[in-house]
Coordinates of C-alpha atoms in Angstrom, one line a residue:
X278 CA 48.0 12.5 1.1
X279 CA 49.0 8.6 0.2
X280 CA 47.2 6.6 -2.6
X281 CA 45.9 8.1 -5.6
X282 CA 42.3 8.9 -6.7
X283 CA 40.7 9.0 -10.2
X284 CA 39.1 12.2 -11.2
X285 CA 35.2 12.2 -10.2
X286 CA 33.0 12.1 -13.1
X287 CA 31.2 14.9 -14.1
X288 CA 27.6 15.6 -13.7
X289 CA 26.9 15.8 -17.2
X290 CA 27.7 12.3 -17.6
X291 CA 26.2 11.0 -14.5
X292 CA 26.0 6.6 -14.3
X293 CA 22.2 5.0 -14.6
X294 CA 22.8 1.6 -14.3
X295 CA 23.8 0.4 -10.8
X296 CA 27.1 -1.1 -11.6
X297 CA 27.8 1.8 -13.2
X298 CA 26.5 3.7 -10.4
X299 CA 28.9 1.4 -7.9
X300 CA 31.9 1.9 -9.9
X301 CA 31.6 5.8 -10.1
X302 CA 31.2 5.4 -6.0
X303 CA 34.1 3.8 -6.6
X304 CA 36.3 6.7 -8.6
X305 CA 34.9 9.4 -7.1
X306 CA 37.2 11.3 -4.5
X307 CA 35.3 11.7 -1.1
X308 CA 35.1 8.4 0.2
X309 CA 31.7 6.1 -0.2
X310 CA 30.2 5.0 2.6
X311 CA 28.3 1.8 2.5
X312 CA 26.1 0.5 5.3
X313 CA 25.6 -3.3 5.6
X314 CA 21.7 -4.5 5.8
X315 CA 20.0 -7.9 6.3
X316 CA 16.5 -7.0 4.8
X317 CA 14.4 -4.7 2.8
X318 CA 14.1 -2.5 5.6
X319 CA 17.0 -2.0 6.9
X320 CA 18.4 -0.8 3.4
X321 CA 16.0 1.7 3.0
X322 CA 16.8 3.0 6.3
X323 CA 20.3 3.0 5.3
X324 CA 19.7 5.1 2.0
X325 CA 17.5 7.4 4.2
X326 CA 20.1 7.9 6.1
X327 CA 22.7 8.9 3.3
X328 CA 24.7 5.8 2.8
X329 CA 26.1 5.6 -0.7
X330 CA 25.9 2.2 -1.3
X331 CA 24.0 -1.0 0.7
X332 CA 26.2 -3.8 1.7
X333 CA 24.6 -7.2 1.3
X334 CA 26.0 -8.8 4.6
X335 CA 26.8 -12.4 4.8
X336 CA 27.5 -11.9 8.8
X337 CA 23.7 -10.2 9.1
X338 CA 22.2 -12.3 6.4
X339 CA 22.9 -15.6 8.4
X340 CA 22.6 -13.8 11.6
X341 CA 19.0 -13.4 10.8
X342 CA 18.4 -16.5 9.7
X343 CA 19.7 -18.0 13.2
X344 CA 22.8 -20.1 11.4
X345 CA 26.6 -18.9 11.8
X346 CA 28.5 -17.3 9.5
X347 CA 30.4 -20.0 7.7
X348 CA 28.4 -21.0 4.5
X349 CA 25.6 -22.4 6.2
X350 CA 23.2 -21.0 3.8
X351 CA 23.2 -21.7 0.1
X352 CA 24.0 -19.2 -2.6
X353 CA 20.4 -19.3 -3.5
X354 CA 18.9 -17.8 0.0
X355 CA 21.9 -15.2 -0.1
X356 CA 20.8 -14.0 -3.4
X357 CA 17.3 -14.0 -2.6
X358 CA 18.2 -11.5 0.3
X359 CA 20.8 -9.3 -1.6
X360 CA 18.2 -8.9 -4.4
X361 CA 15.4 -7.8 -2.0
X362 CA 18.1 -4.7 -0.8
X363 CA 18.6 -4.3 -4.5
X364 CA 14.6 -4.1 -5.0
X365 CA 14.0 -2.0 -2.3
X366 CA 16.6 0.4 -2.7
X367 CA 17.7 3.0 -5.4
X368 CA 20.9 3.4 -4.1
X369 CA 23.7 0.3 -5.6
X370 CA 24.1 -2.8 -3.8
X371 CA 27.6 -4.5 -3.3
X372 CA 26.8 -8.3 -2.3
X373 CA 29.1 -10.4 0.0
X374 CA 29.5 -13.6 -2.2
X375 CA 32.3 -15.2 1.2
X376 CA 34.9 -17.3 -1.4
X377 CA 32.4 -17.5 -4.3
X378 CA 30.2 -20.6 -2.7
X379 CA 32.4 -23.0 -4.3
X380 CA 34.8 -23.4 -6.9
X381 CA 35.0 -21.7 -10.1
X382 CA 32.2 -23.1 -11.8
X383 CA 30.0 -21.7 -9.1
X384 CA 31.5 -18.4 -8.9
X385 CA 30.5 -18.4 -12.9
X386 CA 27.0 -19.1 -11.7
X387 CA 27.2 -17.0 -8.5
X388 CA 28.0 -14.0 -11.1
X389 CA 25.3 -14.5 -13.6
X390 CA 22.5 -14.9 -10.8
X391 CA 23.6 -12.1 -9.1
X392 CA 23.6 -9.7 -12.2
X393 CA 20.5 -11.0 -13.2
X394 CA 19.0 -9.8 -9.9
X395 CA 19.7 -6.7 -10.0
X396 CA 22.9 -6.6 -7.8
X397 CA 25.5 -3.9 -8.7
X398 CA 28.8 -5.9 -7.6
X399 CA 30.0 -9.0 -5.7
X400 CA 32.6 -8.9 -3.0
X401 CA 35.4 -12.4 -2.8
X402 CA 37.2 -13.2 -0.4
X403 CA 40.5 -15.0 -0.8
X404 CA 39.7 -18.2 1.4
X405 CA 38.8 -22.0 1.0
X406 CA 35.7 -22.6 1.1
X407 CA 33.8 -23.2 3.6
X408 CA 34.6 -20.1 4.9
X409 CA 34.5 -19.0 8.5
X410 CA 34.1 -15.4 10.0
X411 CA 37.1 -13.5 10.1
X412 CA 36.7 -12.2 13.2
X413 CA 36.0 -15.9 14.5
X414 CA 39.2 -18.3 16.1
X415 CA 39.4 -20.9 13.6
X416 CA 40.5 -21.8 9.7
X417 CA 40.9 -19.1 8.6
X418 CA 43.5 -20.7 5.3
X419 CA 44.2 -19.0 2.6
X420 CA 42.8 -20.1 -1.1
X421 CA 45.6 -21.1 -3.2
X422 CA 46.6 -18.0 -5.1
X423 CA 46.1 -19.9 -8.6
X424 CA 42.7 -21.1 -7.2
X425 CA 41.7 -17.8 -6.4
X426 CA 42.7 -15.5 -9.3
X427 CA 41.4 -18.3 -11.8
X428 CA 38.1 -17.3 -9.7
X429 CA 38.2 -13.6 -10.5
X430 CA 39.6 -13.8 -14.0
X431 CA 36.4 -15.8 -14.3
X432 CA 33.4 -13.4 -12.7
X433 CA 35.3 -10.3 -14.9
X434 CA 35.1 -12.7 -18.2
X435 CA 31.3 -13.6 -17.3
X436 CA 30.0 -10.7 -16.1
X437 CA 27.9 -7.6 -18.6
X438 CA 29.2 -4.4 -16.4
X439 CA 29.0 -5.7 -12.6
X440 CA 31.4 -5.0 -10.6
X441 CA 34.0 -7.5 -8.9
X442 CA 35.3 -6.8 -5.6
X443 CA 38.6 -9.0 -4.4
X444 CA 39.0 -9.7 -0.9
X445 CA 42.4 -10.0 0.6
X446 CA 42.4 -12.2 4.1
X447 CA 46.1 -12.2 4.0
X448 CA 46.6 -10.1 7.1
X449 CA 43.0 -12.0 9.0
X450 CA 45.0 -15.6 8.5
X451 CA 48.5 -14.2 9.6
X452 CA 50.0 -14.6 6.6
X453 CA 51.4 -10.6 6.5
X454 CA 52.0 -7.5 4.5
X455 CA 54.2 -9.4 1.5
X456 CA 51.9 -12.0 1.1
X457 CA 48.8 -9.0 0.8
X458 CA 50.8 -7.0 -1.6
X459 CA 51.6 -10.3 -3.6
X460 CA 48.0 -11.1 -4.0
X461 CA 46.7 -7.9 -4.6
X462 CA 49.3 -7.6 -7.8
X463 CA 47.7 -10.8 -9.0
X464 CA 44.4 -10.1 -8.4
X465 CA 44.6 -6.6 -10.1
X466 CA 46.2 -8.3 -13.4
X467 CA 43.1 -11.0 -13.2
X468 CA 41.0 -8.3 -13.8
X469 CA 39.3 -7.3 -10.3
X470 CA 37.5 -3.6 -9.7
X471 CA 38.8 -3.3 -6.5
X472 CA 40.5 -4.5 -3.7
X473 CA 39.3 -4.9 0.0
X474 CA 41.9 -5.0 2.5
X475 CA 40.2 -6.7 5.6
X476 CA 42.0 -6.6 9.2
X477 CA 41.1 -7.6 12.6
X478 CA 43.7 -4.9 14.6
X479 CA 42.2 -2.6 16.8
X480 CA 43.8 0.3 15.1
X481 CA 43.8 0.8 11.6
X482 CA 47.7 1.1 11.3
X483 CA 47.7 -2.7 9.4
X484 CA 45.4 -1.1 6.4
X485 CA 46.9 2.0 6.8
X486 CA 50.3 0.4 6.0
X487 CA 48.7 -2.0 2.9
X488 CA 47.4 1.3 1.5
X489 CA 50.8 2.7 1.4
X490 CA 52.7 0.1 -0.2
X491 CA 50.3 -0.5 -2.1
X492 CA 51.3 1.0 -6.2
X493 CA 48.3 -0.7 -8.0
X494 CA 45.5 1.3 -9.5
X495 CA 42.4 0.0 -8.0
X496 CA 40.3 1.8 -5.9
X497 CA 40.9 -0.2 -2.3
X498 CA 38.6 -0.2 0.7
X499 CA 38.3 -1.2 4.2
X500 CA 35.9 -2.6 7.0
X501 CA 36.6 -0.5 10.3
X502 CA 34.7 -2.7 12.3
X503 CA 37.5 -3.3 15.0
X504 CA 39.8 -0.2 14.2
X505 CA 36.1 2.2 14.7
X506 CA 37.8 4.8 16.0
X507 CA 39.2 6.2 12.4
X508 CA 37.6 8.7 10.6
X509 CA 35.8 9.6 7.2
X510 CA 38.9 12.5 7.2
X511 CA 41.6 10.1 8.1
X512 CA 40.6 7.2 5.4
X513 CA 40.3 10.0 2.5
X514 CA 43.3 11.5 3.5
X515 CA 44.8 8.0 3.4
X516 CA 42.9 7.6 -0.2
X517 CA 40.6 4.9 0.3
X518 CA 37.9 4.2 -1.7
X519 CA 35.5 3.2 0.3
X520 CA 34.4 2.7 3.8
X521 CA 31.9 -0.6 4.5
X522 CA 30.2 -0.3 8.1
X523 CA 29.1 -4.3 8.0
X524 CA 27.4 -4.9 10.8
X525 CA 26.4 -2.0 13.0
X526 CA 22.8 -1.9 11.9
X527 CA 22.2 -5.3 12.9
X528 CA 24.1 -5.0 16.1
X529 CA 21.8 -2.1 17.4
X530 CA 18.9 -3.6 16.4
X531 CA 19.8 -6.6 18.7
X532 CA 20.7 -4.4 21.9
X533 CA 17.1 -2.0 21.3
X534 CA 14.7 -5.4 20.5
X535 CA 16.3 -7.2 23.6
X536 CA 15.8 -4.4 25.7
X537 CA 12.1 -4.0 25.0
X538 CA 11.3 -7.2 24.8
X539 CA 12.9 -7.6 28.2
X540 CA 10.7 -4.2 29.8
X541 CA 7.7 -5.8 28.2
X542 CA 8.1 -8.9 30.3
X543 CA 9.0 -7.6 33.6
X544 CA 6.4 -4.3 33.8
X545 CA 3.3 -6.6 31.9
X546 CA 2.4 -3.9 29.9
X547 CA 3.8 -2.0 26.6
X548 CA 3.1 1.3 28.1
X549 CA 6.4 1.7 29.6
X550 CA 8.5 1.2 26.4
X551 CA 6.0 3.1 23.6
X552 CA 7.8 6.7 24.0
X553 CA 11.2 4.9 22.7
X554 CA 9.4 3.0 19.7
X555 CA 8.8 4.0 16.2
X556 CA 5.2 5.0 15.9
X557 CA 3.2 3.1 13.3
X558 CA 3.5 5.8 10.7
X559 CA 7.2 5.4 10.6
X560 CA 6.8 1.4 9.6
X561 CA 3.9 2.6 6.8
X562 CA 6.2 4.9 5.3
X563 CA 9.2 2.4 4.8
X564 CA 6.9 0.0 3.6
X565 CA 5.5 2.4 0.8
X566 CA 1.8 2.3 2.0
X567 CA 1.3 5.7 1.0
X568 CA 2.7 5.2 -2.7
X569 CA 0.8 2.2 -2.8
X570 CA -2.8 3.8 -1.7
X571 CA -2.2 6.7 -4.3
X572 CA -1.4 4.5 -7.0
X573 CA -4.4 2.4 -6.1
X574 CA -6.3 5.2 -6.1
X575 CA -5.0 6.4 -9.3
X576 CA -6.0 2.9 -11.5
X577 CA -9.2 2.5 -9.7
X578 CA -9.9 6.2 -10.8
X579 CA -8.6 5.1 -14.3
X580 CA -10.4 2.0 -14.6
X581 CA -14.1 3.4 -13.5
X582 CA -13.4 6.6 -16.4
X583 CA -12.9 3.6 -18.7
X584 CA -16.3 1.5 -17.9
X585 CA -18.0 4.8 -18.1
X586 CA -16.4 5.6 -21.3
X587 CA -17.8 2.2 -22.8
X588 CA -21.4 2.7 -21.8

């Protein structure tokens, strides 16, 4: 086995608080799985599933709202959606934050608000900003190193306990191995949580290779979105820390809605699609209806034992 792990914690001394719940993710040594979601929804069905931790996706998030991926939305409407996951959920939340939405001052901000909101950590990536998709032909420069570390040394000295993810695009701008290796040192001694070790191969030999070479001690992880065909095995064996699967919810939920949607309009009925929907019940239950029904009946209960009482 390559890499290092730190011990997991014991059960005794189990993590409340979300950051602290992230960060034990984090230590532990199976590898955490996060899922990325868009919505309220889609977390829950990720933590119904078993995910260990909801990715806030910048790729989903502006998906949904019909803009690319390249800092067309403003901080304030990506908070607003990474909070909802972090309301919705009681698994952590790890937010894509792209290069911190500006420059140092506003990864200050960026940090507080997030924190504030209930997010357990923020993920930045090492580019200028604007940034583009990685996966997208196109700018995809490198911050200045200076730049960039001044930007985490800043979220570490401003956050309470959230937890600060650095991004390396060294290897998605072509810059190579030494270059990834020379930021991650620097990132580590500016006080980052982790390191995330993004590539666009279509085998995972690149992040194998960082993972290698790399002799720091923080827990790294990787985005298999183009490499898909390696494991949960092969990444713990490899010691990785964690496992984020961006944007497969999203994708599917593209491919299924398209496909009805298209039935609906050649067969002019619904009839023919019904048996591959989710009945009714299944929506109710993800929104909470019958939590919300019992506790309604609960204070209603409560309330008419109290007028009676006052008679």
């Amino acid at each position: 086995m390559t890499g290092s792990r730190p011990p997991q914690q014991e059960p005794n001394d189990a993590p409340t608080g979300a950051a602290q719940r992230l960060r034990a993710a984090l230590a532990a040594p199976r590898l955490t799985r996060a899922m990325g979601s868009h919505s309220p929804l889609s977390a829950r069905l990720a933590e119904e599933a078993g995910f260990d931790v909801v990715w806030s996706s910048g790729l989903e998030i502006s998906a949904t709202a019909g803009v690319p991926d390249a800092n067309i939305l403003a901080m304030g409407e990506c908070l607003d959606a990474a909070a909802g996951l972090a309301s919705a959920v009681d698994i952590p939340v790890l937010a894509d934050c792209d290069s911190g939405f500006g420059n140092v001052n506003n990864v200050i901000h960026m940090v507080r608000s997030y924190e504030a909101r209930g997010v357990a950590g923020v993920c930045i990536e090492d580019k200028q900003f604007p940034k583009l998709n990685s996966f997208i032909e196109g700018n995809q420069d490198l911050a200045p190193l200076d730049d960039f570390a001044g930007k985490i040394r800043a979220a570490t000295e401003t956050r309470t306990d959230m937890v600060v993810v650095a991004r390396l695009e060294a290897l998605i701008s072509g810059q190579g191995m030494a270059e990834a290796l020379r930021r991650a040192d620097v990132y580590e001694r500016a006080g980052a949580d982790a390191l995330l070790i993004h590539s666009k191969r279509k085998d995972p030999e690149e992040v194998f290779a960082f993972r290698e070479a790399y002799r720091g001690g923080l827990p790294v992880i990787v985005v298999p979105t183009t490499y898909n065909q390696v494991t949960v095995e092969e990444l713990e064996q490899r010691g990785f820390a964690m496992a984020i699967y961006a944007n497969q919810a999203l994708r599917s939920s593209i491919r299924a809605m398209r496909e009805t949607l298209t039935k609906i309009m050649r067969d002019g009925t619904t009839l023919n699609v019904e048996p591959e929907l989710a009945p009714l019940k299944e929506i109710f239950d993800l929104q909470r209806m019958p939590q919300m029904l019992q506790q309604q009946e609960r204070y209603e209960s409560l309330g008419r034992e109290l007028a009676e009482a006052a008679q």
